Amino acid sequence: MESADVEADLVNVLFTEAQIQDKLRELAKEIENDYAGKDILIVGILRGAVMVMADLARALNRHVEMDWMAVSSYGSGTKSSGVVRILKDLDTDITNRHVVVVDEIIDTGLTLSWLISNLASRNPASLEICTLLRKPEASQMDVPVKYVGWEIPNEFVVGYGLDYQERYRNLRDIGTLAPHVYS
């Protein structure tokens, strides 16, 4: 879906599809350099990271294994319940593996902090985080992120995997959602 298809729902486009692809190639190069001569497992966080994970994997000029996790820290509404649940766990044993967790955005950091702690308890050889977007102003937890595409303001963004009520995930760009859509 193109931004023009939903332009009335967006305040602005923050990053175009071309900018996103360029940034993912940059991140892939960093990862390749850091893990030269090592096998890596990239772990995507469902559902939002699907686009980032797929395009990052394609940008890597090497073999890479992929696995997925789904976690939730929400109850029935939009407020966090404070309890993180694993909805889909890894199929791969990560003991002594080099793991890069891939997410589309880091907001408060609460869920990701819990997830990293959980994965670290499984004794990987290394464990790093790659995210396309990070909102420093929204952070409630210090999460060490090695690979960051862009830092953005604390605004409601959609597109390229990011959603509002399961809509806009397939938008090729990333844009700020207009308040009239969610208020």
N, CA, C and O atoms as a DFTB+ gen file, in Angstrom:
732 C
 N C O
     1  1       0.854      -1.170       0.000
     2  2       0.000       0.000       0.000
     3  2       0.903       1.238       0.000
     4  3       1.910       1.293       0.706
     5  1       0.527       2.199      -0.788
     6  2       1.286       3.443      -0.906
     7  2       0.747       4.498       0.068
     8  3      -0.420       4.446       0.456
     9  1       1.584       5.441       0.456
    10  2       1.167       6.519       1.354
    11  2       0.007       7.311       0.769
    12  3      -0.873       7.765       1.500
    13  1       0.007       7.475      -0.538
    14  2      -1.080       8.219      -1.193
    15  2      -2.437       7.559      -0.961
    16  3      -3.468       8.231      -0.980
    17  1      -2.434       6.238      -0.741
    18  2      -3.691       5.519      -0.513
    19  2      -4.325       5.866       0.834
    20  3      -5.529       5.692       1.019
    21  1      -3.518       6.353       1.769
    22  2      -4.019       6.673       3.116
    23  2      -3.564       8.061       3.576
    24  3      -3.442       8.314       4.775
    25  1      -3.315       8.952       2.623
    26  2      -2.740      10.253       2.970
    27  2      -3.599      11.046       3.960
    28  3      -3.055      11.834       4.733
    29  1      -4.913      10.863       3.960
    30  2      -5.776      11.571       4.911
    31  2      -5.572      11.059       6.341
    32  3      -5.937      11.738       7.301
    33  1      -4.992       9.868       6.484
    34  2      -4.751       9.283       7.808
    35  2      -3.369       9.621       8.364
    36  3      -3.077       9.319       9.520
    37  1      -2.524      10.242       7.555
    38  2      -1.151      10.519       7.972
    39  2      -0.906      12.017       8.133
    40  3      -1.392      12.834       7.351
    41  1      -0.138      12.352       9.169
    42  2       0.309      13.730       9.336
    43  2       1.440      13.990       8.346
    44  3       1.471      15.020       7.673
    45  1       2.367      13.040       8.271
    46  2       3.498      13.145       7.353
    47  2       4.152      11.781       7.173
    48  3       3.897      10.848       7.935
    49  1       4.990      11.683       6.162
    50  2       5.789      10.482       5.942
    51  2       7.170      10.747       6.539
    52  3       7.857      11.691       6.148
    53  1       7.562       9.912       7.480
    54  2       8.879      10.074       8.109
    55  2       9.980       9.455       7.255
    56  3      11.036      10.056       7.058
    57  1       9.724       8.241       6.749
    58  2      10.734       7.529       5.967
    59  2      10.058       6.820       4.798
    60  3       9.049       6.137       4.967
    61  1      10.623       6.993       3.633
    62  2      10.094       6.336       2.439
    63  2      10.621       4.912       2.362
    64  3      11.558       4.536       3.066
    65  1      10.001       4.138       1.496
    66  2      10.442       2.766       1.281
    67  2      11.921       2.729       0.876
    68  3      12.670       1.879       1.356
    69  1      12.341       3.637       0.004
    70  2      13.742       3.675      -0.442
    71  2      14.679       3.989       0.717
    72  3      15.738       3.372       0.835
    73  1      14.307       4.936       1.572
    74  2      15.138       5.269       2.740
    75  2      15.237       4.074       3.691
    76  3      16.300       3.799       4.246
    77  1      14.128       3.374       3.870
    78  2      14.113       2.202       4.758
    79  2      15.044       1.121       4.212
    80  3      15.819       0.532       4.966
    81  1      14.973       0.861       2.919
    82  2      15.835      -0.171       2.327
    83  2      17.307       0.214       2.437
    84  3      18.149      -0.639       2.719
    85  1      17.626       1.485       2.220
    86  2      19.015       1.952       2.377
    87  2      19.495       1.741       3.813
    88  3      20.616       1.286       4.041
    89  1      18.642       2.072       4.769
    90  2      19.018       1.935       6.187
    91  2      19.218       0.469       6.552
    92  3      20.150       0.143       7.287
    93  1      18.369      -0.412       6.058
    94  2      18.522      -1.842       6.349
    95  2      19.806      -2.400       5.735
    96  3      20.436      -3.281       6.320
    97  1      20.198      -1.898       4.568
    98  2      21.484      -2.323       3.984
    99  2      22.648      -1.870       4.865
   100  3      23.614      -2.611       5.047
   101  1      22.559      -0.658       5.410
   102  2      23.586      -0.162       6.337
   103  2      23.670      -1.051       7.580
   104  3      24.760      -1.447       7.994
   105  1      22.526      -1.357       8.163
   106  2      22.498      -2.202       9.357
   107  2      23.050      -3.593       9.042
   108  3      23.782      -4.165       9.850
   109  1      22.706      -4.139       7.878
   110  2      23.201      -5.457       7.476
   111  2      24.724      -5.450       7.369
   112  3      25.381      -6.405       7.785
   113  1      25.283      -4.386       6.817
   114  2      26.751      -4.275       6.703
   115  2      27.403      -4.271       8.083
   116  3      28.419      -4.933       8.295
   117  1      26.817      -3.524       9.022
   118  2      27.339      -3.485      10.388
   119  2      27.324      -4.886      11.011
   120  3      28.301      -5.320      11.621
   121  1      26.214      -5.570      10.846
   122  2      26.075      -6.917      11.409
   123  2      27.080      -7.860      10.757
   124  3      27.726      -8.646      11.450
   125  1      27.220      -7.793       9.438
   126  2      28.190      -8.640       8.737
   127  2      29.604      -8.406       9.250
   128  3      30.351      -9.359       9.471
   129  1      29.975      -7.142       9.440
   130  2      31.315      -6.822       9.940
   131  2      31.519      -7.342      11.363
   132  3      32.572      -7.896      11.678
   133  1      30.526      -7.167      12.208
   134  2      30.644      -7.591      13.609
   135  2      30.669      -9.105      13.767
   136  3      31.257      -9.616      14.720
   137  1      30.046      -9.820      12.856
   138  2      29.952     -11.267      12.981
   139  2      30.720     -11.999      11.872
   140  3      30.363     -13.115      11.495
   141  1      31.756     -11.374      11.364
   142  2      32.575     -11.999      10.322
   143  2      33.099     -13.348      10.825
   144  3      33.680     -13.434      11.907
   145  1      32.888     -14.385      10.036
   146  2      33.366     -15.717      10.390
   147  2      32.518     -16.446      11.417
   148  3      32.884     -17.540      11.849
   149  1      31.391     -15.864      11.818
   150  2      30.523     -16.488      12.816
   151  2      29.143     -16.730      12.217
   152  3      28.658     -15.941      11.406
   153  1      28.523     -17.825      12.626
   154  2      27.141     -18.093      12.239
   155  2      26.224     -17.282      13.143
   156  3      26.442     -17.199      14.351
   157  1      25.206     -16.689      12.551
   158  2      24.263     -15.924      13.373
   159  2      22.837     -16.431      13.167
   160  3      22.472     -16.960      12.117
   161  1      22.070     -16.244      14.209
   162  2      20.644     -16.530      14.203
   163  2      19.949     -15.195      14.427
   164  3      20.194     -14.526      15.431
   165  1      19.079     -14.803      13.494
   166  2      18.302     -13.593      13.730
   167  2      16.910     -14.014      14.171
   168  3      16.287     -14.902      13.588
   169  1      16.444     -13.347      15.223
   170  2      15.160     -13.682      15.840
   171  2      14.231     -12.482      15.691
   172  3      14.478     -11.419      16.259
   173  1      13.173     -12.660      14.930
   174  2      12.199     -11.598      14.732
   175  2      11.097     -11.656      15.763
   176  3      10.678     -12.732      16.189
   177  1      10.631     -10.480      16.160
   178  2       9.541     -10.384      17.130
   179  2       8.255     -10.133      16.345
   180  3       8.068      -9.081      15.732
   181  1       7.380     -11.131      16.384
   182  2       6.115     -11.051      15.654
   183  2       5.164     -10.063      16.326
   184  3       5.195      -9.917      17.548
   185  1       4.355      -9.413      15.582
   186  2       4.125      -9.414      14.175
   187  2       4.817      -8.253      13.500
   188  3       5.106      -8.307      12.305
   189  1       5.081      -7.219      14.245
   190  2       5.591      -5.991      13.642
   191  2       6.901      -6.112      12.905
   192  3       7.125      -5.386      11.937
   193  1       7.772      -7.003      13.329
   194  2       9.115      -7.081      12.749
   195  2       9.183      -7.887      11.458
   196  3      10.272      -8.059      10.909
   197  1       8.072      -8.380      10.962
   198  2       8.095      -9.233       9.772
   199  2       8.771      -8.533       8.594
   200  3       9.642      -9.118       7.951
   201  1       8.388      -7.303       8.306
   202  2       8.959      -6.585       7.158
   203  2      10.451      -6.326       7.369
   204  3      11.263      -6.569       6.475
   205  1      10.802      -5.834       8.550
   206  2      12.203      -5.528       8.866
   207  2      13.048      -6.792       8.777
   208  3      14.118      -6.790       8.168
   209  1      12.570      -7.854       9.376
   210  2      13.301      -9.121       9.400
   211  2      13.531      -9.651       7.985
   212  3      14.646     -10.048       7.648
   213  1      12.501      -9.660       7.167
   214  2      12.623     -10.187       5.810
   215  2      13.614      -9.364       4.992
   216  3      14.481      -9.921       4.319
   217  1      13.488      -8.055       5.050
   218  2      14.367      -7.213       4.246
   219  2      15.789      -7.166       4.796
   220  3      16.744      -7.081       4.023
   221  1      15.944      -7.218       6.106
   222  2      17.291      -7.286       6.697
   223  2      17.975      -8.589       6.287
   224  3      19.146      -8.585       5.907
   225  1      17.252      -9.695       6.363
   226  2      17.829     -10.996       5.981
   227  2      18.267     -10.983       4.524
   228  3      19.327     -11.511       4.191
   229  1      17.459     -10.385       3.654
   230  2      17.821     -10.307       2.231
   231  2      19.011      -9.390       1.997
   232  3      19.751      -9.573       1.031
   233  1      19.202      -8.410       2.866
   234  2      20.328      -7.479       2.718
   235  2      21.644      -8.082       3.212
   236  3      22.716      -7.583       2.872
   237  1      21.573      -9.141       4.006
   238  2      22.791      -9.794       4.498
   239  2      23.395     -10.639       3.378
   240  3      22.706     -11.463       2.776
   241  1      24.668     -10.434       3.104
   242  2      25.360     -11.173       2.046
   243  2      26.066     -12.389       2.623
   244  3      27.271     -12.565       2.450
   245  1      25.305     -13.215       3.305
   246  2      25.829     -14.415       3.946
   247  2      24.662     -15.299       4.340
   248  3      23.506     -14.878       4.302
   249  1      24.973     -16.518       4.715
   250  2      23.925     -17.398       5.224
   251  2      23.495     -16.901       6.590
   252  3      24.310     -16.430       7.383
   253  1      22.212     -17.014       6.849
   254  2      21.686     -16.609       8.147
   255  2      20.508     -17.519       8.476
   256  3      19.699     -17.850       7.610
   257  1      20.428     -17.911       9.727
   258  2      19.259     -18.653      10.184
   259  2      18.274     -17.662      10.785
   260  3      18.657     -16.627      11.330
   261  1      16.985     -18.007      10.671
   262  2      15.945     -17.135      11.207
   263  2      15.000     -17.944      12.093
   264  3      14.726     -19.117      11.839
   265  1      14.519     -17.287      13.126
   266  2      13.488     -17.859      13.976
   267  2      12.610     -16.706      14.439
   268  3      12.944     -15.538      14.238
   269  1      11.492     -17.042      15.057
   270  2      10.500     -16.038      15.443
   271  2      10.016     -16.259      16.865
   272  3       9.945     -17.388      17.350
   273  1       9.686     -15.159      17.517
   274  2       9.015     -15.201      18.815
   275  2       7.838     -14.238      18.758
   276  3       7.856     -13.250      18.024
   277  1       6.831     -14.542      19.536
   278  2       5.714     -13.613      19.729
   279  2       5.529     -13.461      21.230
   280  3       5.373     -14.445      21.952
   281  1       5.550     -12.227      21.683
   282  2       5.350     -11.943      23.100
   283  2       4.288     -10.862      23.238
   284  3       4.068     -10.071      22.321
   285  1       3.644     -10.838      24.373
   286  2       2.614      -9.849      24.615
   287  2       2.714      -9.344      26.040
   288  3       2.902     -10.115      26.980
   289  1       2.584      -8.034      26.183
   290  2       2.533      -7.462      27.529
   291  2       1.224      -6.720      27.720
   292  3       1.083      -5.917      28.641
   293  1       0.283      -6.990      26.858
   294  2      -1.001      -6.310      26.947
   295  2      -2.090      -7.254      27.395
   296  3      -2.067      -8.449      27.098
   297  1      -3.035      -6.702      28.108
   298  2      -4.220      -7.455      28.504
   299  2      -5.237      -7.332      27.391
   300  3      -4.916      -7.530      26.220
   301  1      -6.452      -7.007      27.755
   302  2      -7.507      -6.939      26.750
   303  2      -7.583      -5.580      26.066
   304  3      -8.228      -5.452      25.026
   305  1      -6.935      -4.565      26.632
   306  2      -7.024      -3.224      26.048
   307  2      -5.707      -2.763      25.483
   308  3      -4.907      -3.557      24.988
   309  1      -5.491      -1.451      25.565
   310  2      -4.263      -0.876      25.044
   311  2      -3.269      -0.565      26.153
   312  3      -2.159      -0.107      25.880
   313  1      -3.649      -0.804      27.380
   314  2      -2.752      -0.595      28.517
   315  2      -2.011      -1.881      28.825
   316  3      -2.593      -2.965      28.792
   317  1      -0.734      -1.761      29.123
   318  2       0.069      -2.930      29.453
   319  2      -0.411      -3.538      30.761
   320  3      -0.719      -2.827      31.717
   321  1      -0.470      -4.857      30.789
   322  2      -0.868      -5.551      32.008
   323  2       0.305      -5.658      32.975
   324  3       0.125      -5.986      34.147
   325  1       1.513      -5.379      32.473
   326  2       2.711      -5.508      33.297
   327  2       3.256      -6.922      33.304
   328  3       4.339      -7.167      33.836
   329  1       2.535      -7.838      32.731
   330  2       2.953      -9.236      32.671
   331  2       3.247      -9.584      31.221
   332  3       2.405      -9.390      30.344
   333  1       4.450     -10.102      30.972
   334  2       4.823     -10.489      29.617
   335  2       4.548     -11.974      29.445
   336  3       4.909     -12.794      30.290
   337  1       3.907     -12.298      28.348
   338  2       3.624     -13.697      28.038
   339  2       4.278     -14.054      26.718
   340  3       4.278     -13.254      25.782
   341  1       4.838     -15.258      26.641
   342  2       5.353     -15.767      25.385
   343  2       4.196     -16.452      24.672
   344  3       3.641     -17.430      25.173
   345  1       3.837     -15.940      23.511
   346  2       2.759     -16.514      22.722
   347  2       3.292     -17.546      21.732
   348  3       2.609     -18.514      21.398
   349  1       4.533     -17.323      21.263
   350  2       5.210     -18.266      20.388
   351  2       6.691     -18.219      20.745
   352  3       7.333     -17.174      20.637
   353  1       7.220     -19.354      21.168
   354  2       8.620     -19.413      21.573
   355  2       9.489     -19.820      20.391
   356  3       8.985     -20.220      19.341
   357  1      10.782     -19.716      20.575
   358  2      11.736     -20.129      19.551
   359  2      11.636     -21.626      19.291
   360  3      11.333     -22.408      20.192
   361  1      11.892     -22.010      18.057
   362  2      12.000     -23.423      17.706
   363  2      13.457     -23.870      17.783
   364  3      13.743     -25.067      17.735
   365  1      14.376     -22.918      17.900
   366  2      15.811     -23.167      17.862
   367  2      16.417     -23.053      19.254
   368  3      16.083     -22.139      20.008
   369  1      17.302     -23.975      19.594
   370  2      18.076     -23.878      20.831
   371  2      19.161     -22.835      20.597
   372  3      19.941     -22.963      19.652
   373  1      19.227     -21.814      21.429
   374  2      20.202     -20.742      21.211
   375  2      21.456     -20.881      22.061
   376  3      22.293     -19.979      22.064
   377  1      21.607     -21.975      22.773
   378  2      22.806     -22.197      23.574
   379  2      24.045     -22.094      22.686
   380  3      24.147     -22.762      21.657
   381  1      24.983     -21.246      23.104
   382  2      26.250     -21.020      22.389
   383  2      26.076     -20.488      20.970
   384  3      26.974     -20.646      20.143
   385  1      24.960     -19.875      20.678
   386  2      24.703     -19.280      19.354
   387  2      24.860     -17.760      19.439
   388  3      24.676     -17.168      20.502
   389  1      25.196     -17.146      18.325
   390  2      25.229     -15.688      18.214
   391  2      23.850     -15.252      17.734
   392  3      23.441     -15.563      16.615
   393  1      23.144     -14.530      18.591
   394  2      21.744     -14.181      18.347
   395  2      21.599     -12.667      18.199
   396  3      22.119     -11.894      19.003
   397  1      20.885     -12.269      17.157
   398  2      20.516     -10.870      16.976
   399  2      18.992     -10.809      16.954
   400  3      18.351     -11.354      16.056
   401  1      18.423     -10.143      17.950
   402  2      16.974      -9.965      18.038
   403  2      16.599      -8.774      17.161
   404  3      17.184      -7.698      17.281
   405  1      15.625      -8.973      16.282
   406  2      15.206      -7.933      15.337
   407  2      13.791      -7.477      15.692
   408  3      12.862      -8.280      15.786
   409  1      13.656      -6.163      15.886
   410  2      12.346      -5.585      16.182
   411  2      12.153      -4.360      15.295
   412  3      13.127      -3.789      14.804
   413  1      10.920      -3.959      15.091
   414  2      10.675      -2.814      14.226
   415  2      10.793      -1.503      14.986
   416  3      11.211      -0.493      14.421
   417  1      10.424      -1.513      16.284
   418  2      10.465      -0.273      17.067
   419  2      10.662      -0.600      18.541
   420  3      10.141      -1.592      19.050
   421  1      11.420       0.249      19.207
   422  2      11.544       0.152      20.662
   423  2      10.914       1.406      21.230
   424  3      11.347       2.529      20.972
   425  1       9.876       1.172      22.012
   426  2       9.099       2.257      22.589
   427  2       9.507       2.404      24.058
   428  3      10.505       3.062      24.352
   429  1       8.762       1.810      24.971
   430  2       9.103       1.913      26.398
   431  2      10.299       1.038      26.755
   432  3      11.042       1.350      27.686
   433  1      10.486      -0.053      26.024
   434  2      11.579      -0.980      26.312
   435  2      11.234      -2.033      27.341
   436  3      12.048      -2.921      27.599
   437  1      10.055      -1.966      27.938
   438  2       9.693      -2.894      29.013
   439  2       9.620      -4.342      28.532
   440  3      10.216      -5.230      29.142
   441  1       8.897      -4.580      27.452
   442  2       8.755      -5.945      26.941
   443  2      10.093      -6.472      26.437
   444  3      10.457      -7.613      26.720
   445  1      10.821      -5.655      25.700
   446  2      12.102      -6.084      25.147
   447  2      13.121      -6.371      26.247
   448  3      13.920      -7.300      26.128
   449  1      13.095      -5.591      27.296
   450  2      13.991      -5.830      28.431
   451  2      13.727      -7.206      29.038
   452  3      14.655      -7.960      29.328
   453  1      12.450      -7.518      29.225
   454  2      12.080      -8.835      29.759
   455  2      12.530      -9.933      28.807
   456  3      13.081     -10.949      29.229
   457  1      12.286      -9.716      27.506
   458  2      12.630     -10.721      26.511
   459  2      14.133     -10.984      26.461
   460  3      14.558     -12.136      26.382
   461  1      14.925      -9.942      26.506
   462  2      16.384     -10.096      26.470
   463  2      16.862     -10.856      27.701
   464  3      17.752     -11.700      27.603
   465  1      16.282     -10.564      28.849
   466  2      16.624     -11.292      30.068
   467  2      16.283     -12.776      29.920
   468  3      17.062     -13.645      30.315
   469  1      15.119     -13.052      29.351
   470  2      14.697     -14.431      29.135
   471  2      15.655     -15.147      28.188
   472  3      16.071     -16.272      28.464
   473  1      16.006     -14.509      27.081
   474  2      16.908     -15.133      26.113
   475  2      18.317     -15.294      26.669
   476  3      18.981     -16.294      26.393
   477  1      18.776     -14.330      27.442
   478  2      20.111     -14.420      28.042
   479  2      20.218     -15.626      28.975
   480  3      21.289     -16.217      29.109
   481  1      19.114     -15.988      29.615
   482  2      19.122     -17.144      30.522
   483  2      19.292     -18.466      29.770
   484  3      19.513     -19.510      30.383
   485  1      19.189     -18.415      28.440
   486  2      19.330     -19.615      27.616
   487  2      20.769     -19.812      27.121
   488  3      21.039     -20.689      26.300
   489  1      21.676     -18.988      27.630
   490  2      23.122     -19.107      27.387
   491  2      23.566     -18.981      25.933
   492  3      24.284     -19.848      25.434
   493  1      23.154     -17.919      25.245
   494  2      23.690     -17.717      23.901
   495  2      25.154     -17.268      23.986
   496  3      25.583     -16.744      25.014
   497  1      25.913     -17.469      22.917
   498  2      27.304     -16.994      22.876
   499  2      27.328     -15.470      22.903
   500  3      28.191     -14.866      23.540
   501  1      26.367     -14.848      22.203
   502  2      26.205     -13.394      22.232
   503  2      24.743     -13.084      21.949
   504  3      24.020     -13.885      21.357
   505  1      24.333     -11.914      22.385
   506  2      22.933     -11.515      22.242
   507  2      22.892     -10.007      22.036
   508  3      23.265      -9.238      22.923
   509  1      22.434      -9.591      20.852
   510  2      22.347      -8.167      20.520
   511  2      20.956      -7.860      19.992
   512  3      20.184      -8.763      19.671
   513  1      20.649      -6.569      19.908
   514  2      19.352      -6.116      19.426
   515  2      19.557      -5.225      18.203
   516  3      20.461      -4.390      18.163
   517  1      18.698      -5.425      17.217
   518  2      18.643      -4.575      16.031
   519  2      17.214      -4.065      15.907
   520  3      16.267      -4.851      15.904
   521  1      17.060      -2.750      15.805
   522  2      15.735      -2.170      15.621
   523  2      15.782      -1.107      14.542
   524  3      16.777      -0.397      14.395
   525  1      14.714      -1.006      13.801
   526  2      14.655       0.023      12.778
   527  2      14.429       1.391      13.421
   528  3      15.033       2.381      13.009
   529  1      13.557       1.444      14.431
   530  2      13.206       2.708      15.078
   531  2      13.335       2.602      16.593
   532  3      13.101       1.547      17.182
   533  1      13.711       3.717      17.204
   534  2      13.734       3.785      18.665
   535  2      13.208       5.157      19.076
   536  3      13.550       6.179      18.483
   537  1      12.358       5.148      20.121
   538  2      11.797       6.386      20.668
   539  2      12.450       6.655      22.022
   540  3      11.947       6.181      23.041
   541  1      13.550       7.399      22.064
   542  2      14.230       7.646      23.339
   543  2      13.350       8.329      24.386
   544  3      13.470       8.043      25.578
   545  1      12.467       9.227      23.949
   546  2      11.606       9.954      24.889
   547  2      10.600       9.043      25.592
   548  3      10.145       9.359      26.691
   549  1      10.253       7.927      24.973
   550  2       9.269       7.009      25.542
   551  2       9.903       5.961      26.449
   552  3       9.195       5.234      27.145
   553  1      11.217       5.881      26.445
   554  2      11.916       4.817      27.166
   555  2      11.664       4.858      28.671
   556  3      11.798       5.897      29.316
   557  1      11.295       3.699      29.207
   558  2      11.137       3.528      30.651
   559  2      12.163       2.545      31.195
   560  3      12.296       2.367      32.406
   561  1      12.877       1.915      30.286
   562  2      13.838       0.876      30.652
   563  2      15.059       1.043      29.765
   564  3      14.925       1.217      28.554
   565  1      16.243       0.993      30.349
   566  2      17.464       1.104      29.565
   567  2      17.757      -0.245      28.921
   568  3      18.165      -1.194      29.590
   569  1      17.544      -0.312      27.620
   570  2      17.780      -1.540      26.872
   571  2      18.963      -1.281      25.941
   572  3      18.891      -0.395      25.089
   573  1      20.050      -2.041      26.091
   574  2      21.220      -1.817      25.225
   575  2      20.956      -2.305      23.800
   576  3      20.872      -3.507      23.548
   577  1      20.830      -1.359      22.883
   578  2      20.533      -1.682      21.491
   579  2      21.780      -1.372      20.663
   580  3      22.239      -0.231      20.611
   581  1      22.313      -2.395      20.024
   582  2      23.549      -2.215      19.258
   583  2      23.298      -1.621      17.878
   584  3      24.087      -0.801      17.408
   585  1      22.211      -2.022      17.223
   586  2      21.943      -1.593      15.851
   587  2      20.620      -0.831      15.806
   588  3      19.552      -1.408      16.014
   589  1      20.704       0.471      15.533
   590  2      19.512       1.326      15.490
   591  2      19.467       2.036      14.141
   592  3      20.433       2.680      13.731
   593  1      18.326       1.907      13.458
   594  2      18.153       2.616      12.198
   595  2      18.018       4.111      12.432
   596  3      18.883       4.890      12.033
   597  1      16.927       4.509      13.083
   598  2      16.685       5.917      13.387
   599  2      16.084       6.066      14.777
   600  3      15.365       5.192      15.261
   601  1      16.396       7.193      15.407
   602  2      15.690       7.598      16.615
   603  2      14.622       8.581      16.175
   604  3      14.876       9.479      15.372
   605  1      13.416       8.398      16.716
   606  2      12.291       9.238      16.307
   607  2      11.620       9.846      17.535
   608  3      11.799       9.358      18.651
   609  1      10.848      10.914      17.329
   610  2      10.093      11.503      18.454
   611  2       9.022      10.537      18.946
   612  3       8.701       9.551      18.282
   613  1       8.487      10.831      20.093
   614  2       7.453       9.988      20.696
   615  2       6.106      10.284      20.039
   616  3       5.230      10.907      20.639
   617  1       5.958       9.827      18.798
   618  2       4.734      10.000      18.029
   619  2       4.201       8.630      17.632
   620  3       4.933       7.640      17.642
   621  1       2.922       8.585      17.283
   622  2       2.284       7.336      16.866
   623  2       2.603       7.108      15.393
   624  3       2.091       7.815      14.525
   625  1       3.446       6.123      15.114
   626  2       3.861       5.860      13.738
   627  2       3.298       4.529      13.248
   628  3       3.104       3.588      14.017
   629  1       3.043       4.486      11.939
   630  2       2.508       3.284      11.304
   631  2       3.250       3.039       9.995
   632  3       3.945       3.909       9.470
   633  1       3.077       1.835       9.496
   634  2       3.660       1.455       8.221
   635  2       4.845       0.538       8.402
   636  3       5.459       0.501       9.469
   637  1       5.163      -0.200       7.360
   638  2       6.308      -1.102       7.336
   639  2       6.311      -2.028       8.566
   640  3       7.338      -2.215       9.218
   641  1       5.145      -2.593       8.860
   642  2       4.996      -3.522       9.980
   643  2       4.346      -2.910      11.206
   644  3       3.763      -3.625      12.021
   645  1       4.439      -1.602      11.343
   646  2       3.839      -0.913      12.485
   647  2       2.351      -0.701      12.206
   648  3       1.966      -0.319      11.101
   649  1       1.529      -0.950      13.211
   650  2       0.093      -0.917      12.962
   651  2      -0.675      -0.059      13.952
   652  3      -0.154       0.356      14.987
   653  1      -1.901       0.188      13.612
   654  2      -2.917       0.674      14.533
   655  2      -4.122      -0.218      14.294
   656  3      -4.702      -0.205      13.208
   657  1      -4.499      -0.989      15.299
   658  2      -5.601      -1.945      15.219
   659  2      -5.465      -2.848      13.983
   660  3      -6.425      -3.061      13.243
   661  1      -4.261      -3.365      13.785
   662  2      -3.898      -4.290      12.692
   663  2      -3.995      -3.676      11.301
   664  3      -3.953      -4.400      10.307
   665  1      -4.123      -2.362      11.213
   666  2      -4.155      -1.683       9.924
   667  2      -2.831      -0.953       9.707
   668  3      -2.131      -0.637      10.669
   669  1      -2.497      -0.693       8.484
   670  2      -1.324       0.074       8.050
   671  2      -0.026      -0.741       8.029
   672  3       0.999      -0.217       7.593
   673  1      -0.027      -1.996       8.482
   674  2       1.211      -2.786       8.487
   675  2       1.820      -2.886       7.088
   676  3       3.042      -2.892       6.941
   677  1       0.975      -2.965       6.069
   678  2       1.470      -3.164       4.713
   679  2       1.766      -1.854       3.980
   680  3       2.038      -1.870       2.780
   681  1       1.717      -0.737       4.675
   682  2       2.130       0.542       4.112
   683  2       3.636       0.486       3.873
   684  3       4.389       0.108       4.770
   685  1       4.079       0.854       2.682
   686  2       5.492       0.723       2.316
   687  2       6.387       1.745       3.018
   688  3       7.574       1.491       3.221
   689  1       5.834       2.886       3.385
   690  2       6.578       3.939       4.082
   691  2       6.249       3.884       5.568
   692  3       5.392       3.113       6.000
   693  1       6.938       4.706       6.335
   694  2       6.592       4.883       7.755
   695  2       6.147       6.326       7.919
   696  3       6.845       7.258       7.522
   697  1       4.962       6.494       8.517
   698  2       4.436       7.837       8.703
   699  2       3.820       8.023      10.071
   700  3       3.544       7.061      10.788
   701  1       3.611       9.277      10.417
   702  2       2.955       9.626      11.674
   703  2       1.447       9.563      11.452
   704  3       0.912      10.207      10.550
   705  1       0.776       8.784      12.280
   706  2      -0.674       8.637      12.162
   707  2      -1.372       9.883      12.690
   708  3      -1.023      10.403      13.750
   709  1      -2.345      10.348      11.952
   710  2      -3.103      11.534      12.346
   711  2      -3.959      11.237      13.575
   712  3      -4.598      10.187      13.642
   713  1      -3.978      12.152      14.550
   714  2      -4.754      11.926      15.774
   715  2      -6.237      11.623      15.540
   716  3      -6.839      10.892      16.326
   717  1      -6.833      12.162      14.489
   718  2      -8.265      11.908      14.263
   719  2      -8.545      10.421      14.004
   720  3      -9.686       9.979      14.139
   721  1      -7.522       9.648      13.635
   722  2      -7.709       8.229      13.361
   723  2      -7.850       7.432      14.663
   724  3      -8.649       6.498      14.736
   725  1      -7.075       7.801      15.686
   726  2      -7.065       7.013      16.915
   727  2      -7.695       7.686      18.125
   728  3      -7.723       7.101      19.208
   729  1      -8.197       8.891      17.964
   730  2      -8.816       9.538      19.140
   731  2     -10.321       9.456      19.097
   732  3     -10.992       9.947      20.005
